[in-house]
Coordinates of C-alpha atoms in Angstrom, one line a residue:
M1 CA 17.1 21.4 12.2
A2 CA 13.9 22.8 10.6
N3 CA 13.6 26.7 11.0
L4 CA 11.0 28.4 13.6
V5 CA 7.8 29.8 12.1
N6 CA 5.8 32.1 14.3
L7 CA 1.8 31.5 14.1
T8 CA -1.4 31.9 16.1
I9 CA -3.0 29.0 17.6
D10 CA -6.7 30.0 19.5
G11 CA -5.5 32.9 20.1
K12 CA -1.9 31.3 21.0
K13 CA 1.1 32.8 19.7
I14 CA 3.7 30.6 19.4
S15 CA 6.9 29.4 17.5
V16 CA 7.3 26.2 16.0
P17 CA 9.8 24.1 13.6
S18 CA 8.8 25.2 9.8
D19 CA 8.1 21.0 9.6
Y20 CA 5.4 20.6 12.4
T21 CA 1.9 19.9 11.3
I22 CA -1.3 22.2 12.7
M23 CA -2.0 19.0 15.1
K24 CA 1.5 18.9 16.1
A25 CA 2.1 22.4 16.9
A26 CA -1.3 22.6 19.1
D27 CA -0.5 19.7 20.9
S28 CA 3.3 21.4 21.9
I29 CA 0.6 24.4 23.6
G30 CA -1.8 21.8 25.2
I31 CA -4.4 22.6 23.2
S32 CA -6.0 18.6 22.0
I33 CA -7.2 18.4 18.4
P34 CA -9.8 15.9 18.2
R35 CA -8.6 12.7 15.5
L36 CA -9.5 10.2 14.9
C37 CA -7.5 7.9 11.9
F38 CA -4.0 10.0 12.8
L39 CA -1.5 7.5 14.4
E40 CA 1.9 9.0 14.5
G41 CA 4.5 7.3 12.5
I42 CA 1.9 4.7 11.6
H43 CA -1.1 6.1 9.3
E44 CA -0.9 10.0 8.4
E45 CA -3.2 9.8 5.7
S46 CA -5.7 12.5 6.6
N47 CA -9.2 10.8 5.6
C48 CA -11.3 10.9 8.5
R49 CA -11.6 14.4 8.6
V50 CA -12.2 15.0 12.4
C51 CA -9.0 16.7 12.9
V52 CA -9.9 19.6 10.7
V53 CA -9.3 23.2 12.0
K54 CA -10.3 27.2 10.6
V55 CA -7.1 28.6 8.8
E56 CA -7.6 32.4 8.4
G57 CA -7.8 33.1 4.8
Q58 CA -7.9 30.1 3.9
N59 CA -11.0 28.8 2.0
G60 CA -12.4 25.4 3.8
L61 CA -11.6 23.5 6.9
K62 CA -8.1 22.2 6.6
T63 CA -7.3 18.6 8.3
S64 CA -4.6 19.5 11.1
C65 CA -2.8 16.5 10.9
S66 CA -1.5 17.1 7.0
T67 CA -1.3 21.0 7.1
K68 CA 2.1 22.3 7.5
V69 CA 2.5 25.4 9.8
T70 CA 3.5 28.8 7.9
E71 CA 4.9 31.8 9.1
G72 CA 1.8 34.5 10.6
M73 CA -1.1 31.4 10.1
I74 CA -3.5 31.8 12.2
V75 CA -5.3 28.9 13.2
N76 CA -8.8 28.0 15.0
T77 CA -9.9 24.9 16.1
D78 CA -13.0 25.5 17.9
T79 CA -14.6 28.0 15.3
K80 CA -18.9 26.9 15.3
E81 CA -18.2 25.7 11.6
V82 CA -15.6 23.1 12.7
F83 CA -17.8 21.7 15.7
E84 CA -20.6 20.9 12.9
A85 CA -18.5 19.6 10.5
V86 CA -16.9 17.5 12.8
S87 CA -20.1 16.7 14.4
F88 CA -21.5 16.0 11.1
N89 CA -18.7 13.5 10.4
L90 CA -18.9 11.6 13.5
E91 CA -22.2 11.0 13.1
L92 CA -22.0 9.5 9.8
L93 CA -19.5 7.5 11.7
A94 CA -22.0 6.5 14.3
G95 CA -25.0 5.8 11.7
N96 CA -22.5 2.9 10.1
H97 CA -21.3 1.3 13.3
K98 CA -22.8 -1.4 15.8
F99 CA -22.4 -0.2 19.4
E100 CA -22.6 -2.9 22.1
C101 CA -20.3 -0.6 24.6
W102 CA -21.8 -2.8 27.5
K103 CA -20.0 -6.1 25.8
C104 CA -16.9 -4.6 24.3
S105 CA -13.7 -5.1 24.9
R106 CA -13.1 -1.5 23.7
E107 CA -15.6 -0.5 27.0
N108 CA -13.0 1.6 28.4
S109 CA -10.7 2.7 25.9
C110 CA -12.8 3.6 23.1
E111 CA -11.0 6.6 21.1
F112 CA -14.1 6.3 18.6
L113 CA -16.7 6.8 22.0
D114 CA -14.7 9.4 23.4
L115 CA -15.2 11.2 20.6
L116 CA -19.0 11.2 20.5
R117 CA -19.5 12.0 24.0
R118 CA -16.8 14.7 23.2
F119 CA -18.6 16.6 20.6
N120 CA -21.7 15.5 22.3
V121 CA -22.8 13.5 19.5
D122 CA -26.7 12.1 19.7
N123 CA -27.6 11.2 16.7
D124 CA -28.4 7.6 16.1
F125 CA -28.8 6.6 12.9
S126 CA -28.4 3.1 13.4
D127 CA -32.1 2.0 12.1
N128 CA -32.1 4.5 9.0
K129 CA -32.1 2.3 6.0
K130 CA -30.0 5.3 4.2
F131 CA -26.3 3.8 5.9
D132 CA -25.5 0.2 5.5
I133 CA -24.7 -1.4 8.8
K134 CA -21.7 -3.9 8.4
E135 CA -22.5 -7.6 9.8
I136 CA -19.3 -9.1 8.2
V137 CA -18.3 -10.6 11.1
R138 CA -14.8 -12.9 10.4
N139 CA -12.6 -14.8 12.0
E140 CA -14.2 -16.4 14.1
T141 CA -12.5 -19.8 14.1
S142 CA -9.5 -18.0 15.1
D143 CA -8.1 -19.6 17.8
A144 CA -6.2 -15.6 19.2
M145 CA -8.5 -13.0 17.3
V146 CA -11.0 -11.9 15.6
L147 CA -11.9 -8.9 13.0
D148 CA -15.4 -7.4 13.6
S149 CA -16.1 -4.7 10.3
S150 CA -20.0 -3.5 12.1
K151 CA -17.2 -1.6 14.4
C152 CA -14.7 -0.9 11.4
V153 CA -15.2 2.9 11.0
L154 CA -12.2 2.9 7.9
C155 CA -9.8 4.6 9.6
G156 CA -7.3 2.2 8.0
R157 CA -4.8 2.2 11.0
C158 CA -5.2 -1.6 11.6
V159 CA -3.8 -1.5 7.9
S160 CA -0.7 0.6 8.3
A161 CA 0.4 -1.2 11.6
C162 CA 0.2 -4.6 9.8
E163 CA 2.3 -3.3 7.3
K164 CA 4.9 -1.1 9.1
L165 CA 5.4 -3.2 12.3
S166 CA 4.8 -6.6 11.2
G167 CA 6.1 -6.2 7.9
L168 CA 3.7 -8.5 6.5
G169 CA 1.0 -6.2 4.8
I170 CA -1.6 -8.9 6.3
L171 CA -4.8 -6.8 6.5
N172 CA -5.8 -4.8 3.3
F173 CA -9.5 -2.7 1.8
S174 CA -11.9 -4.9 0.3
N175 CA -14.6 -4.2 -1.8
R176 CA -15.7 -0.8 -2.7
G177 CA -18.2 1.8 -1.9
S178 CA -20.8 1.0 1.5
K179 CA -20.1 -2.5 1.1
T180 CA -16.2 -1.9 1.9
Y181 CA -14.3 -3.8 4.8
I182 CA -10.9 -5.0 6.3
G183 CA -9.8 -8.0 6.4
P184 CA -7.1 -10.5 5.1
A185 CA -6.7 -10.4 1.0
Q186 CA -8.4 -12.5 -0.6
F187 CA -11.4 -13.3 1.4
H188 CA -9.5 -15.6 3.6
N189 CA -9.3 -15.3 7.3
L190 CA -6.5 -15.1 9.7
E191 CA -5.2 -18.3 10.7
D192 CA -4.7 -19.0 6.9
A193 CA -3.9 -15.4 5.7
G194 CA -0.2 -15.6 7.4
C195 CA -0.6 -13.6 10.6
I196 CA 1.6 -14.3 12.8
Y197 CA -1.0 -12.7 15.7
C198 CA 1.1 -9.6 16.9
G199 CA -1.8 -8.2 17.7
K200 CA -0.3 -4.4 16.5
C201 CA -3.8 -4.3 14.8
I202 CA -5.2 -4.6 17.9
Q203 CA -3.4 -1.8 19.6
A204 CA -3.6 0.8 16.4
C205 CA -7.9 0.6 15.9
P206 CA -9.7 2.6 17.9
T207 CA -12.6 0.7 17.8
G208 CA -13.3 -2.6 19.0
A209 CA -13.3 -4.0 15.3
I210 CA -10.2 -6.1 15.6
R211 CA -9.9 -7.7 19.1
E212 CA -8.6 -10.7 21.1
K213 CA -10.6 -13.7 21.1
D214 CA -13.2 -13.0 24.4
E215 CA -13.0 -15.9 26.7
I216 CA -13.5 -14.0 30.1
K217 CA -16.7 -16.6 30.3
V218 CA -14.9 -19.2 30.4
L219 CA -12.9 -18.3 33.4
E220 CA -16.2 -17.4 34.6
R221 CA -17.3 -20.9 34.6
A222 CA -14.6 -22.5 36.0
L223 CA -14.1 -20.5 39.2
R224 CA -17.8 -21.9 39.5
D225 CA -17.1 -25.1 38.9
K226 CA -16.5 -26.9 42.4
S227 CA -15.2 -29.8 40.7
K228 CA -11.9 -27.7 39.8
T229 CA -8.6 -26.3 41.0
I230 CA -8.1 -23.4 39.7
V231 CA -3.8 -22.6 39.0
V232 CA -3.0 -19.2 37.7
Q233 CA 0.2 -18.2 36.4
V234 CA 1.1 -14.6 35.5
A235 CA 3.9 -13.3 32.7
P236 CA 6.7 -10.7 33.7
S237 CA 5.3 -7.5 32.1
I238 CA 1.8 -7.5 33.6
R239 CA 3.0 -6.2 36.5
A240 CA 4.2 -3.7 34.4
A241 CA 0.8 -2.6 32.7
L242 CA -2.4 -4.2 34.2
G243 CA -2.7 -0.5 36.2
E244 CA -2.9 1.8 33.0
E245 CA -6.6 -0.7 32.8
F246 CA -7.1 1.4 37.0
G247 CA -5.6 4.6 36.3
Y248 CA -2.4 4.0 37.3
K249 CA 0.6 6.0 35.0
I250 CA 2.1 4.4 32.6
G251 CA 5.4 2.7 33.9
T252 CA 3.6 1.9 37.4
N253 CA 4.3 -1.7 39.4
V254 CA 0.9 -2.7 41.0
E255 CA 2.8 -6.8 41.1
G256 CA 1.0 -7.1 44.6
Q257 CA -2.1 -5.4 43.9
M258 CA -2.5 -8.3 40.7
F259 CA -2.3 -11.6 42.9
A260 CA -4.5 -9.4 45.6
A261 CA -6.8 -9.5 42.7
L262 CA -6.4 -12.8 41.6
K263 CA -6.8 -14.4 44.9
E264 CA -10.0 -11.9 45.1
L265 CA -11.4 -13.7 42.0
G266 CA -11.6 -16.6 44.0
I267 CA -8.1 -18.5 41.9
H268 CA -7.0 -21.1 44.6
E269 CA -3.2 -21.3 43.6
I270 CA -1.3 -18.5 42.0
M271 CA 2.6 -18.9 40.9
D272 CA 4.5 -17.1 38.8
T273 CA 5.9 -17.2 34.7
N274 CA 8.7 -15.3 35.9
F275 CA 9.6 -19.3 38.0
T276 CA 9.7 -20.8 34.9
A277 CA 11.5 -18.1 32.8
D278 CA 14.1 -18.5 35.1
L279 CA 13.4 -22.3 34.7
T280 CA 13.7 -21.2 30.6
I281 CA 17.5 -20.2 31.0
L282 CA 18.7 -23.7 32.9
E283 CA 17.2 -25.4 29.2
E284 CA 18.1 -23.1 26.8
G285 CA 21.4 -21.9 28.0
T286 CA 22.4 -25.5 28.4
E287 CA 21.3 -26.1 25.1
F288 CA 23.4 -23.4 23.8
I289 CA 26.6 -24.6 25.4
S290 CA 25.8 -28.5 24.2
R291 CA 25.3 -26.9 20.6
V292 CA 28.8 -24.7 20.8
Q293 CA 30.2 -27.9 22.3
N294 CA 29.7 -30.5 20.1
G295 CA 29.2 -28.7 16.3
G296 CA 25.4 -28.0 16.6
V297 CA 23.5 -25.9 14.6
L298 CA 24.0 -22.1 15.3
P299 CA 23.2 -19.6 15.7
M300 CA 20.3 -20.5 18.1
F301 CA 17.3 -18.9 18.3
T302 CA 14.9 -18.4 21.1
S303 CA 11.7 -20.2 21.1
C304 CA 10.0 -17.6 23.8
S305 CA 7.8 -15.9 21.9
P306 CA 4.5 -17.6 20.3
G307 CA 4.3 -14.1 17.4
W308 CA 8.2 -14.9 16.2
I309 CA 7.7 -19.3 16.0
N310 CA 4.9 -18.6 14.0
Y311 CA 6.9 -15.8 11.6
L312 CA 9.8 -18.0 11.3
E313 CA 7.2 -21.5 10.5
L314 CA 5.0 -19.2 7.9
Y315 CA 8.0 -17.5 6.0
Y316 CA 11.2 -19.0 7.4
P317 CA 11.0 -22.4 7.5
D318 CA 14.4 -23.3 6.3
Y319 CA 15.3 -21.9 9.5
I320 CA 13.2 -24.2 12.1
S321 CA 16.4 -26.4 13.2
N322 CA 18.2 -23.1 14.5
L323 CA 15.3 -23.0 17.0
S324 CA 16.2 -23.9 20.3
S325 CA 13.6 -26.9 21.4
C326 CA 12.8 -25.4 24.5
K327 CA 9.2 -24.6 25.2
S328 CA 7.6 -20.8 26.4
P329 CA 8.0 -20.0 29.8
Q330 CA 4.2 -20.7 29.8
Q331 CA 4.0 -23.8 28.4
M332 CA 6.7 -24.9 30.6
A333 CA 5.1 -23.7 33.8
G334 CA 1.4 -25.2 32.0
A335 CA 3.2 -28.4 31.9
L336 CA 4.7 -28.5 35.7
I337 CA 1.6 -27.0 36.9
K338 CA -0.2 -30.4 35.4
T339 CA 2.7 -33.0 36.9
Y340 CA 4.7 -31.8 39.5
Y341 CA 1.8 -29.4 41.0
A342 CA -1.1 -31.7 40.7
K343 CA 1.0 -34.3 42.1
K344 CA 2.0 -31.8 45.4
L345 CA -1.9 -30.7 45.7
N346 CA -3.0 -34.6 45.2
K347 CA -4.7 -33.7 42.1
K348 CA -5.5 -35.4 38.9
P349 CA -4.5 -33.4 35.8
E350 CA -7.7 -33.4 34.5
D351 CA -9.0 -31.7 38.2
I352 CA -6.5 -28.5 37.8
F353 CA -7.3 -25.6 35.5
S354 CA -4.1 -24.7 34.3
L355 CA -5.1 -20.3 33.7
S356 CA -2.4 -18.2 31.9
I357 CA -2.3 -14.4 32.4
M358 CA -0.3 -12.8 29.3
P359 CA 0.4 -9.6 27.4
C360 CA 0.6 -11.6 23.8
V361 CA -2.6 -12.2 21.8
A362 CA -0.4 -15.5 19.9
K363 CA -0.3 -17.1 23.7
K364 CA -4.2 -18.0 23.0
A365 CA -3.0 -19.8 20.0
E366 CA 0.5 -21.3 21.6
A367 CA -1.2 -23.2 24.3
N368 CA -4.2 -24.7 21.6
R369 CA -1.1 -26.1 19.4
P370 CA -1.7 -30.1 19.3
E371 CA 2.2 -30.4 20.9
M372 CA 1.1 -28.5 24.0
G373 CA -0.5 -30.9 26.0
R374 CA -0.5 -35.2 26.7
D375 CA -3.2 -37.9 27.7
G376 CA -6.3 -35.9 26.4
Y377 CA -5.4 -32.2 28.1
R378 CA -4.2 -29.5 27.0
D379 CA -0.9 -27.8 30.0
V380 CA -2.6 -24.5 29.4
D381 CA -6.4 -24.7 29.5
L382 CA -7.0 -21.1 29.2
V383 CA -5.1 -18.0 27.8
L384 CA -6.3 -14.3 29.3
T385 CA -4.6 -10.9 28.3
T386 CA -3.6 -8.6 30.3
R387 CA -7.2 -6.2 29.1
E388 CA -9.1 -9.8 29.7
L389 CA -7.8 -9.7 33.4
A390 CA -8.7 -5.9 34.1
R391 CA -12.2 -6.6 32.7
I392 CA -13.1 -9.2 34.9
I393 CA -11.3 -7.7 38.0
R394 CA -14.2 -4.0 36.6
H395 CA -16.8 -6.6 36.1
R396 CA -16.3 -8.3 39.5
G397 CA -16.1 -4.8 41.1
I398 CA -13.1 -5.7 42.8
P399 CA -11.3 -2.5 43.7
F400 CA -8.2 -2.4 42.6
R401 CA -6.8 0.2 43.6
E402 CA -8.0 0.0 47.4
L403 CA -6.0 -3.5 47.4
D404 CA -3.2 -4.1 50.1
P405 CA -0.8 -6.0 47.7
I406 CA 0.2 -9.5 48.6
K407 CA 3.0 -11.5 47.2
P408 CA 2.3 -15.1 45.1
Y409 CA 2.4 -18.3 46.8
G410 CA 3.5 -22.0 46.1
D411 CA 6.3 -23.7 45.3
L412 CA 6.5 -22.1 41.8
A413 CA 6.7 -18.7 42.3
Q414 CA 10.1 -17.7 43.7
Y415 CA 12.1 -15.3 40.8
T416 CA 15.4 -13.9 39.6
G417 CA 15.9 -10.1 37.8
A418 CA 17.0 -12.1 35.2
A419 CA 13.0 -14.0 34.6
T420 CA 11.3 -10.8 35.2
I421 CA 13.5 -8.7 32.6
F422 CA 12.5 -11.4 30.1
G423 CA 9.0 -9.3 29.8
A424 CA 11.9 -6.2 27.8
T425 CA 13.3 -6.7 24.4
G426 CA 16.9 -8.0 25.5
G427 CA 15.8 -9.4 28.4
V428 CA 16.1 -12.8 27.7
M429 CA 19.5 -12.6 26.3
E430 CA 20.7 -11.0 28.9
A431 CA 19.1 -13.3 31.5
A432 CA 20.9 -16.2 29.6
L433 CA 24.4 -14.5 29.3
R434 CA 24.6 -13.9 33.0
T435 CA 23.7 -18.0 33.1
V436 CA 26.0 -19.1 30.2
T437 CA 28.9 -16.7 30.9
E438 CA 28.9 -18.2 34.5
I439 CA 28.7 -22.0 33.9
L440 CA 31.1 -21.4 31.3
E441 CA 33.7 -19.2 33.2
G442 CA 33.5 -21.2 36.2
H443 CA 33.7 -18.1 38.4
S444 CA 31.3 -15.3 39.0
T445 CA 30.5 -12.9 35.5
P446 CA 29.1 -9.8 35.2
V447 CA 24.8 -8.9 35.5
E448 CA 24.1 -6.4 33.7
F449 CA 24.7 -7.1 29.7
N450 CA 24.0 -3.0 28.8
E451 CA 24.8 -3.6 24.8
I452 CA 22.0 -5.2 24.4
R453 CA 19.2 -3.1 26.2
G454 CA 17.2 -0.5 24.5
L455 CA 14.9 0.1 21.7
D456 CA 17.2 -0.3 18.8
N457 CA 15.5 -2.6 16.2
I458 CA 18.1 -4.8 16.2
K459 CA 20.8 -4.7 18.2
E460 CA 24.4 -6.7 18.0
A461 CA 27.1 -7.3 20.7
T462 CA 29.8 -9.7 20.6
Y463 CA 31.4 -11.7 24.6
R464 CA 34.6 -13.0 25.1
V465 CA 33.6 -16.0 27.1
A466 CA 35.6 -19.3 27.7
G467 CA 38.3 -17.9 25.0
I468 CA 35.8 -17.5 22.8
D469 CA 33.9 -14.3 20.7
V470 CA 30.1 -14.8 21.3
N471 CA 28.1 -12.7 18.8
V472 CA 25.0 -12.4 19.8
A473 CA 22.1 -10.2 18.6
V474 CA 18.9 -9.0 19.6
V475 CA 15.7 -8.7 17.4
H476 CA 11.8 -7.1 18.2
G477 CA 9.2 -6.5 16.1
G478 CA 7.7 -8.3 12.4
A479 CA 9.6 -5.6 10.6
A480 CA 13.1 -6.5 11.9
I481 CA 13.0 -10.1 12.2
K482 CA 11.9 -9.7 8.5
E483 CA 15.3 -7.2 8.3
F484 CA 17.6 -9.6 10.0
M485 CA 16.5 -12.8 8.6
N486 CA 17.2 -11.5 5.2
R487 CA 20.8 -10.2 6.4
L488 CA 21.2 -13.6 7.8
K489 CA 20.9 -15.2 4.0
T490 CA 23.8 -13.2 2.5
T491 CA 25.8 -12.3 6.0
D492 CA 29.4 -14.3 6.6
K493 CA 29.5 -13.1 10.0
Q494 CA 28.8 -16.4 12.3
Y495 CA 25.9 -15.6 15.0
H496 CA 26.0 -17.5 17.9
F497 CA 22.9 -16.9 19.5
V498 CA 20.0 -15.0 18.6
E499 CA 16.8 -13.4 20.8
F500 CA 13.7 -13.0 18.6
M501 CA 10.5 -11.3 20.3
G502 CA 7.6 -10.9 17.7
C503 CA 6.4 -7.5 19.2
T504 CA 8.2 -4.0 19.2
G505 CA 9.7 -3.3 22.5
G506 CA 9.3 -6.9 23.4
C507 CA 6.3 -8.1 26.1
I508 CA 5.6 -5.0 27.7
N509 CA 4.2 -3.9 24.0
G510 CA 2.1 -7.0 23.7
G511 CA -0.9 -7.2 21.5
G512 CA -2.6 -8.5 24.5
Q513 CA -1.6 -4.9 26.5
P514 CA -3.6 -2.3 27.7
I515 CA -4.8 0.0 24.9
V516 CA -2.7 3.4 24.9
S517 CA -4.7 6.0 22.6
A518 CA -3.1 7.6 19.9
I519 CA -2.9 10.9 21.6
N520 CA -0.7 8.9 24.6
Q521 CA 1.8 7.2 22.2
E522 CA 2.3 10.1 21.0
K523 CA 3.4 12.1 24.3
Y524 CA 5.2 8.9 26.0
D525 CA 7.2 5.3 24.9
V526 CA 4.9 3.3 26.3
R527 CA 7.5 0.4 25.8
K528 CA 10.5 2.2 27.3
L529 CA 8.6 2.7 30.5
R530 CA 7.3 -0.3 30.8
S531 CA 10.6 -1.9 30.3
K532 CA 12.1 0.5 33.4
V533 CA 9.6 -1.1 35.7
L534 CA 10.9 -4.9 35.2
Y535 CA 14.8 -3.1 35.3
N536 CA 13.8 -1.8 38.7
I537 CA 12.4 -4.9 40.0
D538 CA 15.8 -6.7 39.0
Q539 CA 17.6 -4.3 40.4
N540 CA 16.1 -4.9 43.7
T541 CA 15.8 -8.7 43.7
E542 CA 18.2 -10.9 45.9
F543 CA 18.9 -13.3 43.6
R544 CA 19.7 -11.4 39.9
K545 CA 20.9 -15.4 37.8
S546 CA 18.6 -17.4 36.9
H547 CA 20.6 -21.0 38.3
E548 CA 20.7 -19.3 41.5
N549 CA 17.1 -19.1 42.3
P550 CA 16.3 -22.0 45.0
A551 CA 13.1 -23.3 43.9
V552 CA 14.7 -23.9 40.2
K553 CA 17.4 -25.5 42.6
A554 CA 14.8 -27.7 44.3
I555 CA 12.8 -28.5 41.4
Y556 CA 15.8 -30.5 39.3
K557 CA 16.7 -31.5 42.4
D558 CA 12.9 -33.4 43.5
F559 CA 11.9 -33.8 40.0
L560 CA 13.2 -32.8 36.9
E561 CA 17.3 -34.5 37.7
K562 CA 19.3 -31.7 35.7
P563 CA 18.9 -29.2 32.4
N564 CA 18.0 -30.9 29.4
S565 CA 17.6 -34.3 31.1
H566 CA 14.9 -37.2 30.0
K567 CA 12.4 -35.6 32.3
A568 CA 12.8 -31.7 31.2
H569 CA 13.4 -32.9 27.6
E570 CA 9.3 -34.7 27.4
L571 CA 7.5 -32.0 29.8
L572 CA 9.4 -28.7 28.7
H573 CA 10.5 -29.0 25.1
T574 CA 8.9 -29.3 22.1
H575 CA 9.2 -29.7 17.9
Y576 CA 8.7 -26.5 15.8
N577 CA 6.7 -27.3 11.7
K578 CA 6.7 -25.3 8.5
R579 CA 3.1 -24.4 8.1
S580 CA 2.4 -22.7 4.9
F581 CA -0.6 -19.9 4.2
Y582 CA -2.9 -19.7 1.0
D583 CA -0.5 -17.6 -1.6
V584 CA 2.2 -14.9 0.7
K585 CA 5.6 -15.3 -0.9
F586 CA 9.1 -14.0 0.5

């Protein structure tokens, strides 16, 4: 443990560990030093010089994010010299930034705009030819994401996040001097650069330079099309995060208000993706049991996360046969909405507008996969992220915090606690084990499998089931996926079932979830707080095992016949393919 040192910051005497930076020491006593390029544990390069402070007895200003504290140090964070230096740096950045705040996806969460307001920057250099306003807008062809370098401040946070969180290093600096911009290597676009659309770069970006493909207007048009019946599905983790967009604390369950807001928007039918999460467990669990009993390919990999599917198809295609053939809960729901539910509503599939609200940017691309539809129509017509849903609610003037909570209605809205925890890393595995163990054992088995909960990047456990030691693993985040897949190539251990999630923490930390500022990322483990919401719902739900869901039982009786039936395979299962990109090799 580091020794304590004594120092003074803005007249306050404090003692902190000697390995603290000035910024961290200031944070510990509630003094917020401005920062832009700094993202703790991800990007600590001190290249924006927005965090400078004055250290008495030392020449010039020091970057607080990289300067370690020393015994007796006296620091001033808000002198006239500091104010002028930070203001000037912000003015230079503003001069090279295209301001379109009224239509920017970061209208309520732009760290750069917050700093400009904090320092009362009123100089507008946008028409000054001294500065080169970058107009390079790339990757508009991507199904999921857009890069817009006219809004980039070249902080480098996205580059580091891509490298450290996805383990891929897709993004980097290109060109030099005033022509510098961030994008995929060799001037490629995201769609052919090996990007898995996990969205970690979006969450790291302090501006709107990297964002999801905004499709709010598609919904606005659908809401005004009298020929369409709009059926919405909402992923488990949305209810644990949406409230942050409306001022609720991180880790607040706003499930009831969320459904009320959708009704206020004019959505005709509201279902819950939790329902098809339960359905996934019946399909995936049955497939797993069949593989174990009939010598199928093991370990079986879960297939719920499209970021993970992208990863496997691009980087480890030799393991495609290990994937469950199940579609994700989103796509299962879409298939049922356009078939079973359309028939119940006495509607043609083409008259149904299937809307999905997801925490995941990659879900946009997943919905566009050619195999995710039939007879000329797509199962999911539109995917909006949590952030996009929040924006349309705000733009419509719906008073979210004042809404009386409601429950979703319809035949595809009932769910178990097992479905809810799908949104947290380990949740899919735990939900599967609750059902698989009970089927194989032939009697009631435990509900909670605590060994696979938590935020360790790779979690492993062995469970004795029907006389067999079943080895399972849970892996989340691109960097951990790479580590585990390389381990799988050399280990002698026989794994049976592995859950993969493209995002660290799982869907609760998906690339489409509300942006958390750099300061709040330092204060809170957002993954833990949001996951707690889902586990609390699970604890308080009447049914906690997917096979106990009465609505799931009913749909098998009335429509699907049984898990893994021909009908179920036709609608709820799919196939995956090897894909290639320019020249990245592992």
